[in-house]
């Protein structure tokens, strides 16, 4: 059975500058420059520690700590690695998560529950999906369930928002986009967020681990 490892970390407040700078220097220069362009400290932390989580998982999967220098990008700007290992990073609020697997495609999306005007997003659902959301006991949670499913599918596929979201069909734990079929697992990582993992493998096991800030401090990733 395919195994997917998913780890995540939360940053309710910014790290000390010296600690943040230490981890920032683990990134290649181009990614350091990209990180500096974010205005909010939350965005800088999520960008940086998405990459740090990837390094940790790459070491675990035998790729090594220099994984960031091996990244390639599709024409839709999805990062990937040559070979059989695939990964995906997602962030929301002050939480960032990374999933990795071997011999399969993986897409990950996490979304913090928040009050949104769901009627503004009616165009991304077909009429059947829209009715399910409106008639749900908790329409807001139903909205985020559909949202994370569709985001995980387009991230696994790699074509991003070039895929019309209203054309993604969902049947329980499967999603269909064009001629492709994706298999889904919804995870309860936290009470405050929705999470979905999509894969092209029918059967897959997800191993999740929440990393504390202290664990990040304690472990040298290089």
Coordinates of N, CA, C and O in Angstrom, one line a residue, residues 59-193:
X59 N 15.0 14.2 3.8 CA 16.1 13.4 4.5 C 15.5 12.0 4.9 O 16.2 11.0 4.7
X60 N 14.3 12.0 5.4 CA 13.6 10.8 5.8 C 13.4 9.8 4.6 O 13.5 8.6 4.7
X61 N 13.2 10.4 3.4 CA 13.0 9.6 2.2 C 14.2 9.3 1.4 O 14.2 8.9 0.3
X62 N 15.4 9.7 2.0 CA 16.6 9.4 1.4 C 17.1 10.3 0.3 O 18.0 9.9 -0.5
X63 N 16.5 11.4 0.1 CA 16.8 12.4 -0.9 C 18.0 13.3 -0.5 O 18.8 13.7 -1.3
X64 N 18.0 13.6 0.8 CA 19.1 14.4 1.3 C 18.6 15.8 1.6 O 17.5 16.3 1.2
X65 N 19.5 16.6 2.3 CA 19.1 17.9 2.7 C 19.2 19.0 1.6 O 18.8 20.1 1.8
X66 N 19.8 18.6 0.5 CA 19.9 19.6 -0.6 C 18.7 19.5 -1.6 O 18.8 19.9 -2.7
X67 N 17.6 19.1 -1.1 CA 16.4 18.9 -2.0 C 16.0 20.2 -2.6 O 15.5 20.1 -3.8
X68 N 16.1 21.3 -2.0 CA 15.6 22.5 -2.5 C 16.4 22.9 -3.8 O 15.8 23.6 -4.7
X69 N 17.6 22.5 -3.9 CA 18.4 22.8 -5.1 C 18.0 21.8 -6.3 O 18.5 22.0 -7.4
X70 N 17.2 20.8 -6.0 CA 16.8 19.8 -7.0 C 15.4 20.1 -7.5 O 15.0 19.3 -8.4
X71 N 14.8 21.1 -7.0 CA 13.4 21.4 -7.4 C 13.3 21.8 -8.9 O 14.1 22.6 -9.4
X72 N 12.3 21.2 -9.6 CA 12.0 21.7 -10.9 C 10.5 22.2 -10.9 O 9.8 21.9 -9.9
X73 N 10.1 22.9 -12.0 CA 8.8 23.5 -12.0 C 8.1 23.2 -13.3 O 8.7 23.2 -14.3
X74 N 6.8 22.8 -13.2 CA 6.0 22.6 -14.4 C 5.7 23.9 -15.0 O 5.9 25.0 -14.4
X75 N 5.1 23.9 -16.2 CA 4.7 25.2 -16.8 C 3.6 25.9 -16.0 O 3.3 27.1 -16.2
X76 N 2.9 25.1 -15.1 CA 1.9 25.8 -14.3 C 2.5 26.1 -12.9 O 1.8 26.4 -11.9
X77 N 3.9 26.1 -12.8 CA 4.6 26.5 -11.6 C 4.5 25.6 -10.4 O 4.6 26.0 -9.3
X78 N 4.1 24.3 -10.7 CA 4.1 23.4 -9.6 C 5.5 22.8 -9.4 O 6.1 22.2 -10.3
X79 N 6.1 22.9 -8.2 CA 7.4 22.3 -7.9 C 7.3 20.8 -7.9 O 6.3 20.3 -7.4
X80 N 8.4 20.2 -8.3 CA 8.4 18.7 -8.3 C 9.8 18.2 -8.3 O 10.8 19.0 -8.5
X81 N 10.0 17.0 -8.1 CA 11.4 16.3 -8.1 C 11.4 15.3 -9.2 O 10.4 14.6 -9.4
X82 N 12.5 15.2 -9.9 CA 12.7 14.2 -10.9 C 12.7 12.8 -10.1 O 13.3 12.7 -9.1
X83 N 12.1 11.8 -10.7 CA 12.1 10.5 -10.1 C 10.8 10.1 -9.5 O 9.7 10.7 -10.0
X84 N 10.7 9.3 -8.6 CA 9.5 8.7 -8.1 C 8.9 9.3 -6.9 O 7.8 8.9 -6.4
X85 N 9.6 10.3 -6.3 CA 9.1 10.9 -5.1 C 8.3 12.2 -5.5 O 8.8 13.0 -6.3
X86 N 7.1 12.3 -4.8 CA 6.3 13.5 -5.1 C 6.0 14.1 -3.7 O 5.9 13.4 -2.7
X87 N 5.7 15.4 -3.7 CA 5.4 16.1 -2.5 C 4.5 17.3 -2.8 O 4.3 17.7 -3.9
X88 N 3.9 17.8 -1.7 CA 3.1 19.0 -1.8 C 3.0 19.7 -0.5 O 3.1 19.1 0.6
X89 N 3.0 21.0 -0.6 CA 3.0 21.9 0.6 C 1.7 22.7 0.6 O 1.3 23.2 -0.5
X90 N 1.1 22.9 1.7 CA -0.1 23.8 1.9 C 0.0 24.6 3.1 O 0.6 24.1 4.1
X91 N -0.6 25.8 3.2 CA -0.6 26.6 4.4 C -1.9 27.4 4.5 O -2.5 27.7 3.5
X92 N -2.2 27.7 5.7 CA -3.4 28.5 6.0 C -3.2 29.1 7.4 O -2.7 28.5 8.3
X93 N -3.6 30.4 7.5 CA -3.5 31.0 8.8 C -2.1 31.0 9.2 O -1.2 31.6 8.6
X94 N -1.8 30.4 10.4 CA -0.4 30.3 10.9 C 0.0 28.8 10.9 O 0.9 28.4 11.7
X95 N -0.5 28.0 10.0 CA -0.2 26.5 9.9 C 0.3 26.2 8.6 O -0.2 26.7 7.5
X96 N 1.4 25.4 8.5 CA 2.0 25.0 7.2 C 2.2 23.5 7.3 O 2.6 22.9 8.4
X97 N 1.9 22.8 6.2 CA 2.0 21.3 6.2 C 2.7 20.9 4.9 O 2.6 21.6 3.9
X98 N 3.3 19.7 5.0 CA 4.0 19.2 3.8 C 3.7 17.7 3.8 O 3.8 17.0 4.8
X99 N 3.4 17.1 2.6 CA 3.1 15.7 2.4 C 4.1 15.2 1.4 O 4.4 15.9 0.4
X100 N 4.6 13.9 1.6 CA 5.5 13.4 0.6 C 5.2 11.9 0.4 O 4.7 11.2 1.4
X101 N 5.5 11.3 -0.7 CA 5.2 9.9 -1.0 C 6.2 9.4 -2.1 O 6.8 10.2 -2.7
X102 N 6.2 8.1 -2.3 CA 7.0 7.5 -3.3 C 6.1 6.7 -4.2 O 5.3 5.9 -3.8
X103 N 6.3 6.9 -5.5 CA 5.6 6.0 -6.5 C 4.2 6.4 -6.7 O 3.3 5.6 -7.2
X104 N 3.8 7.7 -6.3 CA 2.4 8.1 -6.5 C 2.4 9.6 -6.6 O 3.4 10.3 -6.3
X105 N 1.3 10.2 -7.1 CA 1.1 11.6 -7.0 C 0.3 12.0 -5.8 O -0.5 11.2 -5.3
X106 N 0.7 13.2 -5.2 CA 0.0 13.6 -4.0 C -0.4 15.1 -4.1 O 0.4 15.9 -4.6
X107 N -1.6 15.4 -3.7 CA -2.0 16.8 -3.5 C -2.5 17.0 -2.1 O -3.2 16.2 -1.6
X108 N -2.2 18.2 -1.6 CA -2.6 18.5 -0.2 C -3.2 19.9 -0.1 O -2.6 20.8 -0.7
X109 N -4.3 20.0 0.7 CA -4.8 21.3 1.0 C -5.3 21.4 2.4 O -6.0 20.5 2.8
X110 N -4.9 22.4 3.1 CA -5.5 22.7 4.4 C -6.1 24.1 4.4 O -5.6 25.0 3.7
X111 N -7.2 24.3 5.0 CA -7.9 25.6 5.0 C -8.5 25.8 6.4 O -9.2 25.0 7.0
X112 N -8.1 26.9 7.0 CA -8.7 27.3 8.3 C -10.1 27.7 8.2 O -10.5 28.5 7.2
X113 N -11.0 27.2 9.1 CA -12.4 27.6 9.0 C -12.5 29.1 9.3 O -11.9 29.6 10.3
X114 N -13.2 29.9 8.5 CA -13.4 31.3 8.7 C -14.7 31.7 8.1 O -15.3 30.9 7.3
X115 N -15.3 32.8 8.6 CA -16.5 33.2 8.0 C -16.3 33.8 6.6 O -15.6 34.8 6.4
X116 N -16.9 33.1 5.6 CA -16.8 33.6 4.3 C -18.2 33.7 3.7 O -19.1 33.0 4.1
X117 N -18.3 34.6 2.7 CA -19.6 34.7 2.0 C -19.6 33.7 0.9 O -19.1 33.9 -0.2
X118 N -20.1 32.5 1.3 CA -20.0 31.4 0.3 C -20.7 31.6 -1.0 O -20.4 31.0 -2.0
X119 N -21.7 32.5 -1.0 CA -22.4 32.8 -2.3 C -21.5 33.4 -3.3 O -21.7 33.4 -4.5
X120 N -20.3 34.0 -2.8 CA -19.4 34.6 -3.8 C -18.6 33.5 -4.5 O -17.9 33.8 -5.5
X121 N -18.7 32.2 -4.1 CA -18.0 31.2 -4.7 C -18.9 30.1 -5.4 O -18.4 29.0 -5.6
X122 N -20.1 30.5 -5.7 CA -21.0 29.6 -6.3 C -20.5 29.1 -7.6 O -20.8 27.9 -8.0
X123 N -19.8 29.9 -8.3 CA -19.3 29.6 -9.7 C -18.3 28.4 -9.7 O -18.1 27.8 -10.8
X124 N -17.7 28.1 -8.6 CA -16.7 27.0 -8.6 C -17.3 25.6 -8.3 O -16.6 24.6 -8.3
X125 N -18.7 25.6 -8.2 CA -19.4 24.3 -7.9 C -20.4 24.1 -9.0 O -21.0 25.1 -9.5
X126 N -20.7 22.9 -9.3 CA -21.8 22.6 -10.2 C -23.1 22.7 -9.3 O -23.1 22.8 -8.1
X127 N -24.3 22.6 -10.0 CA -25.5 22.8 -9.3 C -25.7 21.8 -8.1 O -26.3 22.1 -7.1
X128 N -25.4 20.5 -8.4 CA -25.5 19.5 -7.4 C -24.7 19.8 -6.1 O -25.1 19.7 -5.0
X129 N -23.4 20.1 -6.4 CA -22.5 20.5 -5.3 C -23.0 21.7 -4.5 O -23.0 21.7 -3.2
X130 N -23.5 22.7 -5.2 CA -23.9 23.9 -4.6 C -25.2 23.6 -3.7 O -25.3 24.2 -2.6
X131 N -26.0 22.7 -4.2 CA -27.2 22.4 -3.3 C -26.8 21.7 -2.1 O -27.3 21.8 -1.0
X132 N -25.8 20.8 -2.2 CA -25.3 20.1 -1.0 C -24.7 21.0 0.0 O -24.9 20.8 1.2
X133 N -24.0 22.0 -0.4 CA -23.5 23.0 0.5 C -24.6 23.8 1.2 O -24.6 24.0 2.4
X134 N -25.5 24.3 0.4 CA -26.6 25.1 0.9 C -27.5 24.4 1.9 O -28.0 24.9 2.9
X135 N -27.7 23.1 1.7 CA -28.6 22.3 2.5 C -27.9 21.6 3.6 O -28.5 20.9 4.4
X136 N -26.6 21.7 3.7 CA -25.8 21.1 4.8 C -26.2 21.6 6.1 O -26.6 22.8 6.3
X137 N -26.0 20.8 7.2 CA -26.2 21.3 8.6 C -25.3 22.5 8.9 O -25.8 23.4 9.6
X138 N -24.1 22.4 8.4 CA -23.2 23.5 8.6 C -22.6 23.9 7.2 O -21.6 23.3 6.8
X139 N -23.3 24.8 6.5 CA -22.8 25.2 5.1 C -21.4 25.7 5.1 O -20.7 25.4 4.1
X140 N -20.9 26.3 6.1 CA -19.6 26.8 6.1 C -18.6 25.7 6.0 O -17.6 25.6 5.2
X141 N -18.8 24.7 6.9 CA -17.9 23.5 6.9 C -18.0 22.7 5.6 O -17.0 22.2 5.1
X142 N -19.2 22.6 5.1 CA -19.4 21.9 3.8 C -18.7 22.6 2.7 O -18.1 22.0 1.8
X143 N -18.7 23.9 2.7 CA -18.0 24.7 1.7 C -16.5 24.4 1.8 O -15.9 24.1 0.7
X144 N -15.9 24.4 3.0 CA -14.5 24.2 3.1 C -14.1 22.7 2.8 O -13.0 22.4 2.4
X145 N -15.0 21.8 3.0 CA -14.8 20.4 2.6 C -14.7 20.3 1.1 O -13.7 19.7 0.6
X146 N -15.6 20.9 0.4 CA -15.5 20.9 -1.1 C -14.3 21.6 -1.6 O -13.6 21.2 -2.5
X147 N -14.0 22.7 -0.9 CA -12.8 23.6 -1.3 C -11.5 22.8 -1.2 O -10.7 22.8 -2.1
X148 N -11.3 22.1 0.0 CA -10.0 21.4 0.1 C -10.0 20.2 -0.8 O -8.9 19.8 -1.2
X149 N -11.1 19.5 -1.0 CA -11.1 18.4 -2.0 C -10.6 18.9 -3.4 O -9.7 18.3 -4.0
X150 N -11.2 20.0 -3.9 CA -10.9 20.5 -5.2 C -9.5 21.0 -5.3 O -8.7 20.8 -6.3
X151 N -9.0 21.7 -4.2 CA -7.7 22.2 -4.2 C -6.7 21.1 -4.2 O -5.6 21.1 -4.9
X152 N -6.9 20.0 -3.4 CA -6.0 18.9 -3.4 C -5.9 18.2 -4.7 O -4.8 17.7 -5.1
X153 N -7.0 18.1 -5.4 CA -7.0 17.5 -6.7 C -6.2 18.3 -7.8 O -5.4 17.7 -8.5
X154 N -6.4 19.6 -7.8 CA -5.7 20.4 -8.8 C -4.2 20.5 -8.5 O -3.4 20.6 -9.3
X155 N -3.9 20.4 -7.2 CA -2.5 20.4 -6.8 C -1.8 19.1 -7.1 O -0.7 19.0 -7.5
X156 N -2.6 18.0 -6.9 CA -2.0 16.7 -7.3 C -1.8 16.6 -8.8 O -0.8 16.1 -9.3
X157 N -2.8 17.1 -9.6 CA -2.7 17.0 -11.0 C -1.6 17.9 -11.6 O -0.9 17.6 -12.5
X158 N -1.4 19.1 -10.9 CA -0.3 20.0 -11.3 C -0.7 21.0 -12.3 O 0.1 21.9 -12.6
X159 N -2.0 21.1 -12.8 CA -2.4 22.1 -13.7 C -3.0 23.3 -13.0 O -3.3 24.3 -13.7
X160 N -3.1 23.2 -11.7 CA -3.6 24.4 -11.0 C -4.9 24.9 -11.4 O -5.8 24.1 -11.8
X161 N -5.1 26.2 -11.4 CA -6.4 26.8 -11.6 C -6.7 26.8 -13.1 O -7.7 27.4 -13.5
X162 N -5.8 26.2 -14.0 CA -6.3 26.1 -15.4 C -7.4 25.0 -15.5 O -8.0 24.9 -16.5
X163 N -7.6 24.3 -14.4 CA -8.6 23.3 -14.4 C -9.9 24.0 -13.9 O -9.9 24.5 -12.8
X164 N -11.0 24.0 -14.6 CA -12.3 24.6 -14.1 C -12.8 23.8 -12.9 O -13.0 22.6 -13.0
X165 N -12.8 24.5 -11.8 CA -13.2 23.9 -10.5 C -14.6 23.3 -10.6 O -14.9 22.3 -9.9
X166 N -15.5 23.9 -11.3 CA -16.9 23.4 -11.3 C -17.0 22.1 -12.1 O -18.0 21.4 -12.1
X167 N -15.9 21.7 -12.8 CA -15.9 20.5 -13.6 C -15.3 19.3 -12.9 O -15.2 18.2 -13.4
X168 N -14.8 19.5 -11.6 CA -14.4 18.4 -10.8 C -15.6 17.8 -10.1 O -16.3 18.5 -9.4
X169 N -15.8 16.5 -10.4 CA -16.9 15.8 -9.8 C -16.4 15.0 -8.6 O -15.3 14.5 -8.6
X170 N -17.3 15.0 -7.6 CA -16.9 14.3 -6.3 C -17.9 13.3 -5.9 O -19.1 13.6 -5.9
X171 N -17.4 12.1 -5.7 CA -18.3 11.0 -5.2 C -17.7 10.4 -4.0 O -16.7 9.6 -4.1
X172 N -18.1 10.8 -2.8 CA -17.6 10.3 -1.6 C -16.0 10.5 -1.5 O -15.6 11.6 -1.4
X173 N -15.3 9.4 -1.6 CA -13.8 9.5 -1.5 C -13.1 9.4 -2.8 O -11.9 9.0 -2.9
X174 N -13.8 9.8 -3.9 CA -13.2 9.9 -5.2 C -13.6 11.2 -5.9 O -14.6 11.8 -5.6
X175 N -12.7 11.7 -6.7 CA -12.9 12.9 -7.5 C -12.6 12.6 -9.0 O -11.6 11.8 -9.2
X176 N -13.3 13.2 -9.9 CA -13.1 12.9 -11.3 C -12.9 14.3 -12.0 O -13.6 15.2 -11.8
X177 N -11.8 14.3 -12.7 CA -11.5 15.5 -13.5 C -11.0 15.1 -14.9 O -10.0 14.5 -15.1
X178 N -11.9 15.4 -15.9 CA -11.6 14.9 -17.2 C -11.5 13.4 -17.2 O -12.4 12.7 -16.7
X179 N -10.4 12.8 -17.8 CA -10.3 11.3 -17.8 C -9.6 10.8 -16.5 O -9.2 9.6 -16.5
X180 N -9.3 11.7 -15.6 CA -8.5 11.3 -14.4 C -9.4 11.0 -13.2 O -10.4 11.7 -13.0
X181 N -9.0 10.0 -12.5 CA -9.7 9.7 -11.2 C -8.7 9.9 -10.1 O -7.6 9.4 -10.1
X182 N -9.2 10.5 -9.0 CA -8.4 10.8 -7.9 C -9.0 10.2 -6.6 O -10.3 10.2 -6.5
X183 N -8.2 9.7 -5.7 CA -8.7 9.1 -4.5 C -8.4 10.1 -3.3 O -7.3 10.7 -3.3
X184 N -9.4 10.2 -2.4 CA -9.3 11.2 -1.4 C -9.3 10.7 0.0 O -10.0 9.7 0.3
X185 N -8.6 11.4 0.9 CA -8.7 11.1 2.3 C -8.8 12.5 3.0 O -8.0 13.3 2.8
X186 N -9.9 12.7 3.8 CA -10.1 13.9 4.6 C -9.5 13.6 6.0 O -9.8 12.6 6.6
X187 N -8.8 14.6 6.5 CA -8.1 14.4 7.8 C -8.6 15.5 8.8 O -8.8 16.7 8.4
X188 N -8.7 15.1 10.0 CA -9.0 16.1 11.1 C -7.7 16.4 11.8 O -7.5 16.0 13.0
X189 N -6.9 17.2 11.2 CA -5.6 17.6 11.8 C -5.9 18.5 13.1 O -5.2 18.3 14.1
X190 N -6.8 19.4 12.9 CA -7.1 20.4 14.0 C -8.6 20.7 13.9 O -9.2 20.6 12.8
X191 N -9.2 21.0 15.0 CA -10.7 21.4 15.0 C -11.0 22.6 14.2 O -12.1 22.8 13.8
X192 N -9.9 23.4 14.0 CA -10.1 24.7 13.3 C -9.9 24.7 11.8 O -9.9 25.8 11.2
X193 N -9.7 23.6 11.3 CA -9.3 23.6 9.8 C -9.8 22.3 9.1 O -10.0 21.3 9.8

